[in-house]
CSV table of C-alpha atoms and ligand atoms in Angstrom, one decimal:
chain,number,residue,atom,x,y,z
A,1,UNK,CA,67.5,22.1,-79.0
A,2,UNK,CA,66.4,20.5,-75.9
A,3,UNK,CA,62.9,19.6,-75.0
A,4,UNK,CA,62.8,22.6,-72.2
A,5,UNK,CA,63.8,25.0,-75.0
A,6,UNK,CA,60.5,24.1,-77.4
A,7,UNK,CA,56.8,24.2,-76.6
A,8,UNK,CA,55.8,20.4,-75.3
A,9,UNK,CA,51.9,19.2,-76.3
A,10,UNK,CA,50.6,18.1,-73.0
A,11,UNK,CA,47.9,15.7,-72.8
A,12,UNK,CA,45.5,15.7,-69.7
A,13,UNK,CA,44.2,12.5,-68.8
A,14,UNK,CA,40.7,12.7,-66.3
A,15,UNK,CA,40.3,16.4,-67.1
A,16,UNK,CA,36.8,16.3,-66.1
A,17,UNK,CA,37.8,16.1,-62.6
A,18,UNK,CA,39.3,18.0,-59.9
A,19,UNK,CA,42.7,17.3,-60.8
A,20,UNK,CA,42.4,17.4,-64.1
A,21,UNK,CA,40.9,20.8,-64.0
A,22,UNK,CA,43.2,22.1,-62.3
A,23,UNK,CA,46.1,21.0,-64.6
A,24,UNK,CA,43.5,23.3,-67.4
A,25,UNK,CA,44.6,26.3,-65.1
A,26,UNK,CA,47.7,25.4,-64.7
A,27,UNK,CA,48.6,23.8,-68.0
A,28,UNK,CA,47.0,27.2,-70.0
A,29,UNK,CA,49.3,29.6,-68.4
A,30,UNK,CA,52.7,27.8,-68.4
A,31,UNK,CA,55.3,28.5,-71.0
A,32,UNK,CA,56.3,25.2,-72.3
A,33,UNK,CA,52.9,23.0,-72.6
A,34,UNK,CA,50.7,23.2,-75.0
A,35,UNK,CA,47.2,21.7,-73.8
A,36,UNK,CA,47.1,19.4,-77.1
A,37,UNK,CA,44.2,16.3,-76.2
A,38,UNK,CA,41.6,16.0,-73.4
A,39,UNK,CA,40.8,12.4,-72.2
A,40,UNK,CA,38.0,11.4,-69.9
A,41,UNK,CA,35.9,8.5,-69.5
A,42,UNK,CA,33.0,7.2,-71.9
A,43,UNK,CA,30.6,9.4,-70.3
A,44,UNK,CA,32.2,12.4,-71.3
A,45,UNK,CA,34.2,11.2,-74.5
A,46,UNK,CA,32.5,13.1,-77.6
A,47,UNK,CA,31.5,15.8,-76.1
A,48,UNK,CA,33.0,19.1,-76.0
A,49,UNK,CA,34.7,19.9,-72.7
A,50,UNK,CA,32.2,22.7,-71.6
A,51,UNK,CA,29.4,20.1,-72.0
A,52,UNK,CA,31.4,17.3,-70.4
A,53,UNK,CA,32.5,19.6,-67.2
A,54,UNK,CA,31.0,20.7,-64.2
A,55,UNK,CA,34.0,23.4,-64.1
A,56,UNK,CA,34.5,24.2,-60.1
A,57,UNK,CA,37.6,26.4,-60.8
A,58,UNK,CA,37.0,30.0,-59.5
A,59,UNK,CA,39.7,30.7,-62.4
A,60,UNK,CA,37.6,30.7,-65.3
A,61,UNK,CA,37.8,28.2,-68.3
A,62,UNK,CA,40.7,29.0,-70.6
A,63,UNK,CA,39.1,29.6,-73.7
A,64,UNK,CA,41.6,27.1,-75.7
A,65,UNK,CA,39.5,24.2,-74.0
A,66,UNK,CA,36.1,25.4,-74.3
A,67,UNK,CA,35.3,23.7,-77.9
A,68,UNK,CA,38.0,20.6,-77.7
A,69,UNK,CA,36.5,17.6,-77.6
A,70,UNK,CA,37.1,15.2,-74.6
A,71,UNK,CA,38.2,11.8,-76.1
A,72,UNK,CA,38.7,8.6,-75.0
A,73,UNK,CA,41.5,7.2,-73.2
A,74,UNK,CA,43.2,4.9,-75.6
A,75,UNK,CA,46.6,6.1,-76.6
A,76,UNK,CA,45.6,5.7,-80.4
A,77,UNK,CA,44.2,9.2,-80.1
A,78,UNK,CA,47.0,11.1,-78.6
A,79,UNK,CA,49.3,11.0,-81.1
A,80,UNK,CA,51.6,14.0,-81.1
A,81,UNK,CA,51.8,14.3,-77.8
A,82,UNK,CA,55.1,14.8,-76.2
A,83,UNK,CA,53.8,14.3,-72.3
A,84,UNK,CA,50.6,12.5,-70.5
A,85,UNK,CA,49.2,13.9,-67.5
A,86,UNK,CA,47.0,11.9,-65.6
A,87,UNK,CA,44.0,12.7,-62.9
A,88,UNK,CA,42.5,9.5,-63.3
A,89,UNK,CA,40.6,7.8,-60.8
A,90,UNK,CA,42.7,5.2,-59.3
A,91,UNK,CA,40.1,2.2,-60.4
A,92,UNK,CA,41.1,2.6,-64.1
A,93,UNK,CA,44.1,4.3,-63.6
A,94,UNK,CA,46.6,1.2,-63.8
A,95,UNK,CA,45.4,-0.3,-67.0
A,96,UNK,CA,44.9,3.0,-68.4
A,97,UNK,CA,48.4,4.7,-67.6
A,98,UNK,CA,50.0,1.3,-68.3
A,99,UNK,CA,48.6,1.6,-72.0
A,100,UNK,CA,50.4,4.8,-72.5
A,101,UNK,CA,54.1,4.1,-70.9
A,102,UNK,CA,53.5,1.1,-72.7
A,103,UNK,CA,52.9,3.0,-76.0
A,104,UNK,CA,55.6,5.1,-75.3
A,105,UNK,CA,54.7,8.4,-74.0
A,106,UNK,CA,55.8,9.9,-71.0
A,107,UNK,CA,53.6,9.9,-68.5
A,108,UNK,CA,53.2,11.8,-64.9
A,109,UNK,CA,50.3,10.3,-62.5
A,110,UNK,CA,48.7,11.4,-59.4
A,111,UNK,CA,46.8,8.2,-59.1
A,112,UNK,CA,48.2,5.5,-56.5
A,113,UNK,CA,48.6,2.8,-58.8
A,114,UNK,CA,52.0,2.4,-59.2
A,115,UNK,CA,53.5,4.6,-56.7
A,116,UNK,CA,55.1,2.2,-54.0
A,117,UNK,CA,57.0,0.1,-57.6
A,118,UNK,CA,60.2,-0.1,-56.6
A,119,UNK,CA,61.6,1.0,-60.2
A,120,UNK,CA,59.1,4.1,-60.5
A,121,UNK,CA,60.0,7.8,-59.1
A,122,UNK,CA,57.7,8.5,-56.5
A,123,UNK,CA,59.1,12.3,-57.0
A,124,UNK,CA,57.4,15.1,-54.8
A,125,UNK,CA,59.3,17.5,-57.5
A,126,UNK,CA,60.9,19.6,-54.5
A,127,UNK,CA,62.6,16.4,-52.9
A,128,UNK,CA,63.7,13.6,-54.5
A,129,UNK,CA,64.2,14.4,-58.0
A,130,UNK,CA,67.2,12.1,-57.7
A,131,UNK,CA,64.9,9.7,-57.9
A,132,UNK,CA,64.5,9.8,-61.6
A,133,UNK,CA,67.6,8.0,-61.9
A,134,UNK,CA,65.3,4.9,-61.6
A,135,UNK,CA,64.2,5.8,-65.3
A,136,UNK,CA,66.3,4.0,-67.1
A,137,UNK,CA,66.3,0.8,-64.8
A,138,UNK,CA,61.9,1.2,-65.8
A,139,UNK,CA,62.6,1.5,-69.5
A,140,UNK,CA,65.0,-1.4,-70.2
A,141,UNK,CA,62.7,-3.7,-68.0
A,142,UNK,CA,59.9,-2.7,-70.1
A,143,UNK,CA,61.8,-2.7,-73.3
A,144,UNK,CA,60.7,1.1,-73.9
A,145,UNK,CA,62.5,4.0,-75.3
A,146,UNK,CA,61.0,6.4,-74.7
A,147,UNK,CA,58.1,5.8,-72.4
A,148,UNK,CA,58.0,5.8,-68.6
A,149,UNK,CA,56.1,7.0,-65.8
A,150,UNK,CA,56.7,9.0,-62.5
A,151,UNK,CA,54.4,9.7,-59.8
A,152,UNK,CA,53.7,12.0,-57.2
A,153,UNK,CA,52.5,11.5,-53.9
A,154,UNK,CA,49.2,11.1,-51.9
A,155,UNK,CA,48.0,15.2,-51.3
A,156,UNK,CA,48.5,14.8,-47.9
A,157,UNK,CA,52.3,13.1,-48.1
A,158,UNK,CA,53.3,15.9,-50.7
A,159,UNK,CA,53.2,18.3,-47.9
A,160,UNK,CA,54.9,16.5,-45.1
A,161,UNK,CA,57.6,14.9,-46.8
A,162,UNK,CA,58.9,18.6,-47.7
A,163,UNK,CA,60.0,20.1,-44.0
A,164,UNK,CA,60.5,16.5,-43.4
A,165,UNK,CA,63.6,16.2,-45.9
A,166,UNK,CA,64.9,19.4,-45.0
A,167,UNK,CA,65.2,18.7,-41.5
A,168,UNK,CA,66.4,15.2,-42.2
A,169,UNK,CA,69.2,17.0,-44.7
A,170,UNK,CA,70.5,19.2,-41.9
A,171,UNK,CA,70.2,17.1,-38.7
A,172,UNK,CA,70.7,13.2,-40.0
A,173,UNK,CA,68.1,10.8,-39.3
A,174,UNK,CA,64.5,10.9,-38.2
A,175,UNK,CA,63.3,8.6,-35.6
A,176,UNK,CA,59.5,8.8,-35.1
A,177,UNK,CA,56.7,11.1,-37.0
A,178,UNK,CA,53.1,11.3,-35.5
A,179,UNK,CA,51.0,13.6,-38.2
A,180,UNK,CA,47.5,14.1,-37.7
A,181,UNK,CA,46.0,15.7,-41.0
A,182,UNK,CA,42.7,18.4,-41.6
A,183,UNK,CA,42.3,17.4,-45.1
A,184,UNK,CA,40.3,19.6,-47.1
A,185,UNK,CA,37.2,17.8,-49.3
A,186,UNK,CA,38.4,18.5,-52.7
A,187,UNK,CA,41.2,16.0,-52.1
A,188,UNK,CA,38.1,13.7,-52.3
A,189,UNK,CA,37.2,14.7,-56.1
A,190,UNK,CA,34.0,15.9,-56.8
A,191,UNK,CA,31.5,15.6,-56.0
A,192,UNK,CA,33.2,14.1,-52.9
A,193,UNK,CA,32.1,14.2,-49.4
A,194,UNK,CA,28.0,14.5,-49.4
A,195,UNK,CA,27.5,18.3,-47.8
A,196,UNK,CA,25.6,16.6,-45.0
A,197,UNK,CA,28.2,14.6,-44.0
A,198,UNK,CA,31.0,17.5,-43.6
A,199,UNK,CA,29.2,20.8,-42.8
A,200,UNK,CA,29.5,21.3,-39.0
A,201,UNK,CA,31.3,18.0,-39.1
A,202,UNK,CA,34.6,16.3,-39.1
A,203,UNK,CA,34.9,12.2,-40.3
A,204,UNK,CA,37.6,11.2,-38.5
A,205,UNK,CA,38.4,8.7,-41.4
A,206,UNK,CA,39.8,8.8,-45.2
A,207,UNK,CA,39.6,5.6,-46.2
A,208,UNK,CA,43.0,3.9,-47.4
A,209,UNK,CA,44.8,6.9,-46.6
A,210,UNK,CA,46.8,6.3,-43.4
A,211,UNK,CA,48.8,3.5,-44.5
A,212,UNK,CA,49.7,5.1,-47.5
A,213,UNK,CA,50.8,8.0,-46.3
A,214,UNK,CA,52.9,5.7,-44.2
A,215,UNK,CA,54.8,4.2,-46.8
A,216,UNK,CA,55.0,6.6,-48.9
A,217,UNK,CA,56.9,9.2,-46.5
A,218,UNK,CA,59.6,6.4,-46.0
A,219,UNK,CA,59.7,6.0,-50.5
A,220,UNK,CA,60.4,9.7,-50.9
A,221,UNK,CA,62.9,10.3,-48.3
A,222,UNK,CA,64.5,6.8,-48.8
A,223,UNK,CA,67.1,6.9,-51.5
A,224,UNK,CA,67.6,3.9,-54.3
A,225,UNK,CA,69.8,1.5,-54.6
A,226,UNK,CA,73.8,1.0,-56.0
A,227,UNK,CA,72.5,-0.1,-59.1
A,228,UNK,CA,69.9,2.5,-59.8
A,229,UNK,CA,67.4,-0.6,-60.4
A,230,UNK,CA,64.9,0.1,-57.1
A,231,UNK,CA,63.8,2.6,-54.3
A,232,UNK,CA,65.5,1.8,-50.8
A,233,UNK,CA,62.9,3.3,-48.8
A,234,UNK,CA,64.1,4.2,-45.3
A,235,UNK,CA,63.3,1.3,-43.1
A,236,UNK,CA,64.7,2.7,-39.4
A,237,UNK,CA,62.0,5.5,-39.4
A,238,UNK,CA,59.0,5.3,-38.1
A,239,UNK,CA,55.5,7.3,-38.8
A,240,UNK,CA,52.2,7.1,-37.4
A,241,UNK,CA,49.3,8.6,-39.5
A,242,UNK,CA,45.8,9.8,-38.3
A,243,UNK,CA,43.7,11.7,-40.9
A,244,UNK,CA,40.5,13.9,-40.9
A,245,UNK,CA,38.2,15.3,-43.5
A,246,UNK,CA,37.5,18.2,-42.7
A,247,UNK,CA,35.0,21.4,-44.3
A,248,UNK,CA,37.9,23.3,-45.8
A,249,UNK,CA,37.5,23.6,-49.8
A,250,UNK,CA,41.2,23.2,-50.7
A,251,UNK,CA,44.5,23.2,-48.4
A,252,UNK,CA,45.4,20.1,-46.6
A,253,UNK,CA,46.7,21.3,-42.4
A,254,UNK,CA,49.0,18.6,-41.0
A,255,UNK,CA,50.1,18.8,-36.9
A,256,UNK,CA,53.1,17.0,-36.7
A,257,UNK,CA,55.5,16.0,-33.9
A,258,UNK,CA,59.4,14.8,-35.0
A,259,UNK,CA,61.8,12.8,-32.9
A,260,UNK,CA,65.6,13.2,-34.0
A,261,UNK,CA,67.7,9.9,-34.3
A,262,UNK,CA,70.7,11.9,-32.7
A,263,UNK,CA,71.0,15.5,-31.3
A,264,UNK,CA,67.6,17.6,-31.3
A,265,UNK,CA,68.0,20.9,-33.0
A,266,UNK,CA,66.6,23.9,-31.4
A,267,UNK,CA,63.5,25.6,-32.3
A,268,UNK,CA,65.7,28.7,-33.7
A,269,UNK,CA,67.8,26.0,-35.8
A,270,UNK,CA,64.5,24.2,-37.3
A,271,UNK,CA,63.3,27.7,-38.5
A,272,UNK,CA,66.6,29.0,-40.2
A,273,UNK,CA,66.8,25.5,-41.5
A,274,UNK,CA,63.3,25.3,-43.0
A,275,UNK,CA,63.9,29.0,-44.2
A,276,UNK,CA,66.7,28.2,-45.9
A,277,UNK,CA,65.8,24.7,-47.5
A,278,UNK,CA,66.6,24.6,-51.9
A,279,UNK,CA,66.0,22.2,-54.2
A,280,UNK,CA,67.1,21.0,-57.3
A,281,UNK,CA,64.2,22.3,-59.6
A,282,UNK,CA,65.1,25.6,-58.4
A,283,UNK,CA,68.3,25.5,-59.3
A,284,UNK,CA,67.2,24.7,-62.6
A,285,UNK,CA,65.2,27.3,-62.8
A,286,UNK,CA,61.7,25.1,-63.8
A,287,UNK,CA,59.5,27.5,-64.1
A,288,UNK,CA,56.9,25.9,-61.7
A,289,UNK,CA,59.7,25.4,-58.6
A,290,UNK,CA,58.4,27.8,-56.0
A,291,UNK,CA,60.8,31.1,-55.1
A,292,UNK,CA,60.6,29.5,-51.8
A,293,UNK,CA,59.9,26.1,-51.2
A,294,UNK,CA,59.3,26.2,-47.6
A,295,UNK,CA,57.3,29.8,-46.2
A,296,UNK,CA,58.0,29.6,-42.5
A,297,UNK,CA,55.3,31.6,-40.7
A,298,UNK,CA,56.1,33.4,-36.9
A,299,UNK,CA,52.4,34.1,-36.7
A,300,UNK,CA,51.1,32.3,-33.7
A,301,UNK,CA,47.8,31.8,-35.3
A,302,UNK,CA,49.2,30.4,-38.9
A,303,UNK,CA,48.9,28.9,-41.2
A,304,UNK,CA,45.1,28.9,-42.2
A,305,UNK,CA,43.8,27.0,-45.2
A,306,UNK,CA,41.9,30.3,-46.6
A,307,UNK,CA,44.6,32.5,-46.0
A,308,UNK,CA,47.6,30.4,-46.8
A,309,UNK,CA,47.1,27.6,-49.2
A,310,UNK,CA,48.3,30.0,-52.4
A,311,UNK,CA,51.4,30.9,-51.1
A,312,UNK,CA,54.1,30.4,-53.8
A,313,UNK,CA,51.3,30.0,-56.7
A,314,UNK,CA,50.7,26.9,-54.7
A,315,UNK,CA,53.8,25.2,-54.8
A,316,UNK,CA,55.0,26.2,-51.2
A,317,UNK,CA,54.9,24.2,-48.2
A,318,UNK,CA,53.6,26.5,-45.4
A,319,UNK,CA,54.7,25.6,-41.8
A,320,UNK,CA,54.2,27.5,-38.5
A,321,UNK,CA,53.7,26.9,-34.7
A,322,UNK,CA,57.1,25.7,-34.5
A,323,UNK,CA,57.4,24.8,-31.0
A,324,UNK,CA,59.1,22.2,-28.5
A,325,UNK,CA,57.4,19.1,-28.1
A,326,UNK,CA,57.5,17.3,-24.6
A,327,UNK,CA,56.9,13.9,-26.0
A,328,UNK,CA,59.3,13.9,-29.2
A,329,UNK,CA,61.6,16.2,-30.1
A,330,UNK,CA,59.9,19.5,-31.7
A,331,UNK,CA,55.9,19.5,-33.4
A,332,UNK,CA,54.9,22.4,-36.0
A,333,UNK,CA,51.8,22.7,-37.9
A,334,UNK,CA,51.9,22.6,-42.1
A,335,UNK,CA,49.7,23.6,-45.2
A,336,UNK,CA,49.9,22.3,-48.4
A,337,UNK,CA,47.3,23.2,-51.1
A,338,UNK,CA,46.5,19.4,-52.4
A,339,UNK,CA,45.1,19.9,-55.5
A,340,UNK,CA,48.3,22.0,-56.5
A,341,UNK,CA,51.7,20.3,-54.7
A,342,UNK,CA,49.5,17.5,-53.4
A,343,UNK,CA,48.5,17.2,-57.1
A,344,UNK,CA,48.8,18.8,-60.6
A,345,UNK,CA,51.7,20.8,-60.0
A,346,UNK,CA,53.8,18.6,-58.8
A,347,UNK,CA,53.0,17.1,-62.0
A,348,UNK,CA,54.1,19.7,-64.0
A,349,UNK,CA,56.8,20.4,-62.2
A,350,UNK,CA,57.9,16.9,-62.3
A,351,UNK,CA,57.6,17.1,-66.6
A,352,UNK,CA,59.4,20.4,-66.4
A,353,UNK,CA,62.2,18.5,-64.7
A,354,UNK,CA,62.4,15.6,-67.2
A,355,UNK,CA,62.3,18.3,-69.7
A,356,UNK,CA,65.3,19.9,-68.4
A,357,UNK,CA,67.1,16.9,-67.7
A,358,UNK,CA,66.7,15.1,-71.6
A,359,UNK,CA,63.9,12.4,-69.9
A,360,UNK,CA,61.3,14.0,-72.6
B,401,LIG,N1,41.8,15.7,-55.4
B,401,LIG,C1,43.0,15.7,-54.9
B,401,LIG,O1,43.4,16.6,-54.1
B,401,LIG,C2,44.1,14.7,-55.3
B,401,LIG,C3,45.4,14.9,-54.9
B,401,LIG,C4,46.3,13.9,-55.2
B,401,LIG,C5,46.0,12.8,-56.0
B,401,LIG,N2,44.7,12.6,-56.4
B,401,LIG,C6,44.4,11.5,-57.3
B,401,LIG,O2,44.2,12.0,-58.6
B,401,LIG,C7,43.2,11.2,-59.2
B,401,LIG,C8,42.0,12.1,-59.7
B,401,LIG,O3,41.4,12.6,-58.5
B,401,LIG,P1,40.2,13.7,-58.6
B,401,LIG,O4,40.1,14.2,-57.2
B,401,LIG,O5,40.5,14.6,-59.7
B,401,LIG,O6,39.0,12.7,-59.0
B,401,LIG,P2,37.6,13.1,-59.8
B,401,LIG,O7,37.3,14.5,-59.6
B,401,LIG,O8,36.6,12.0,-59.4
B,401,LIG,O9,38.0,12.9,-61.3
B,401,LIG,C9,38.2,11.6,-61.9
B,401,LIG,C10,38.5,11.6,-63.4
B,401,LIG,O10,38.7,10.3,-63.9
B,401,LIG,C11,37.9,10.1,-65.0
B,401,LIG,N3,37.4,8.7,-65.2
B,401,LIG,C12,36.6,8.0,-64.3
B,401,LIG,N4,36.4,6.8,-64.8
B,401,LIG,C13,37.1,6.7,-66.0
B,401,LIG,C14,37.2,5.7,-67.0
B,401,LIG,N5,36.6,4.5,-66.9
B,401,LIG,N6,37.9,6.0,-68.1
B,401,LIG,C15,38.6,7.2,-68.2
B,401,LIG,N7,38.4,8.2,-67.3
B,401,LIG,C16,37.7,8.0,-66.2
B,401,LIG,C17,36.7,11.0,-64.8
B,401,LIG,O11,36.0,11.3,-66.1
B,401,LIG,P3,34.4,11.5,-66.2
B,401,LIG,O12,34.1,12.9,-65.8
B,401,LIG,O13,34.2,11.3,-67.7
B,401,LIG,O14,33.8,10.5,-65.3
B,401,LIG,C18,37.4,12.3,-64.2
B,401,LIG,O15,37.9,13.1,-65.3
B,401,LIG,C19,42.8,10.1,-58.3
B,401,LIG,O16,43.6,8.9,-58.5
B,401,LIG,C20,43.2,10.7,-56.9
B,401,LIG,O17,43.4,9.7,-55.9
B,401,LIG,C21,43.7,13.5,-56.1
């Protein structure tokens, strides 16, 4: 029997937090996880996880976690556990996450900590699954059998690297990329951006987040090298990054322009292509992949954050206002909801994957 044929106990590491909340929702309705161990940090470790929670889901609390009791985050209590999710906060993150590969459980991050090694996926699960073929490379370097970790992106990178890799699929390289991001202020974690900073406001900055946005674009689309030891990330492409927080809850909207290394496609042919983009997961059949990974919108006025952040559960990429662009080559405007593809369920979707594919 293989592990996507058995119920998996799923850990969530950080599920006080946004993210690791919204793993609860996701992680209480999906067929092949089991929510098995909570982890937090000292200040919440002991108590049960209705005390230890400030629960901001307008899902409401699945009833399995209500009573558990939030431990600590040392893999000596997580035994039995056949995957490690972690919404960790990026300062304690690396040590943290390290422990676990370390003590040989599988584990998926959506902290930044080790995102740009050259021997871990950075997998955005509707890209570059190929990608996991760096597994192995990361296990015999760290002398593990079963233990490893894979990443996913920055929020704001899940959802541009998607259009991105179809267009690059069907029309060969990309030159340039300006993107210019409305980031919603749950990508901040809670309690995030103080309401008197972002109600009839924008702050034109997000700390850190431009550069890595940079980098990891070229990760992701880049492939790995002829010895399946390290990422190649793409190193003739160029992107420029300017982001925004903005008073949106959830949903991350991204204006970018795209200039084509060789012959522009039309507008026409960057629609049927986005329409008609697949990926691997699908094919599968994970039960996360979205039915269709890329929802191309004709409305002049779409997409919205409110209206179109839970299109495919989520797990879509939502592009419209796909137009010609006088100074590169064609400019659209995307959604991605962050906490779900920018976040957890890339997550899961990434463990469903390494399910399927013998990893776990
Ligand atoms: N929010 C998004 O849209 C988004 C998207 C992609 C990636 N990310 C990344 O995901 C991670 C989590 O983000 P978030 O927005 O969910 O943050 P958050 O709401 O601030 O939650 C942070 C979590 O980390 C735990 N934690 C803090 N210090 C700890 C320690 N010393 N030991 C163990 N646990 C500790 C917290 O537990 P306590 O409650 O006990 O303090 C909480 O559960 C970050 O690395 C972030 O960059 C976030």
């Amino acid at each position: 029997m293989s592990s996507s044929d058995r119920i998996l106990n799923a850990a969530v590491l950080g599920a006080t937090g946004t993210v690791g909340q919204r793993f609860i929702v996701l992680l209480a309705r999906h067929p092949m996880f089991r929510i098995h161990s909570l982890g937090a940090s000292e200040r919440s470790a002991g108590k049960v996880y209705t005390d230890a929670t400030k629960w901001k889901m307008s899902d409401i609390m699945p009833e399995e976690v209500k009573a558990m009791v939030v431990k600590p985050c040392d893999p000596a209590h997580y035994a039995g556990c056949d995957v490690v999710f972690s919404g960790l906060d990026a300062a304690v993150a690396g040590d943290i996450e390290k422990a676990f590969f370390e003590a040989e459980f599988a584990v998926f991050s959506n902290a930044k900590n080790y995102r740009m090694v050259e021997d871990v996926p950075l997998c955005v699960p509707v890209v570059n699954t190929d990608h996991y073929q760096l597994v192995a490379h990361q296990r015999k370097s760290l002398n593990l059998q079963k233990g490893f970790i894979v990443t996913n992106s920055n929020c704001s990178t899940s959802g541009l690297v998607v259009p991105l890799k179809a267009l690059q699929d069907k029309f060969g390289a990309i030159s340039r990329v300006i993107v210019t991001t409305l980031q919603s202020i749950s990508g901040a974690g809670y309690p995030g951006v103080a309401s008197l900073d972002i109600l009839d406001n924008i702050v034109p900055l997000i700390s850190g987040e431009e550069p890595k946005m940079e980098a990891e674009v070229k990760k992701i689309l880049g492939g790995i090298n002829s010895d399946l030891s390290a990422c190649a990330p793409l190193t003739d492409m160029r992107v420029s990054a300017t982001c925004n927080r903005v008073a949106v809850i959830d949903g991350h909207t991204e204006c970018v322009s795209v200039e084509f290394a060789g012959k522009p496609p039309s507008v026409e042919e960057v629609k049927q292509c986005l329409r008609e983009y697949t990926c691997e997961a699908q094919e599968l059949g994970c039960f996360s992949a979205p039915k269709h990974v890329i929802h191309v919108t004709d409305e002049p006025d779409r997409p919205q954050p409110r209206l179109d952040r839970n299109n495919g559960e989520g797990m879509s990429v939502t592009v419209g206002r796909i137009r010609e662009c006088p100074v590169f080559h064609i400019k659209f405007t995307l959604l991605v909801h962050n906490t779900v593809l920018g976040a957890a369920g890339a997550s899961i979707l990434n463990a469903e994957y390494a399910a399927k594919k013998g990893f776990v």
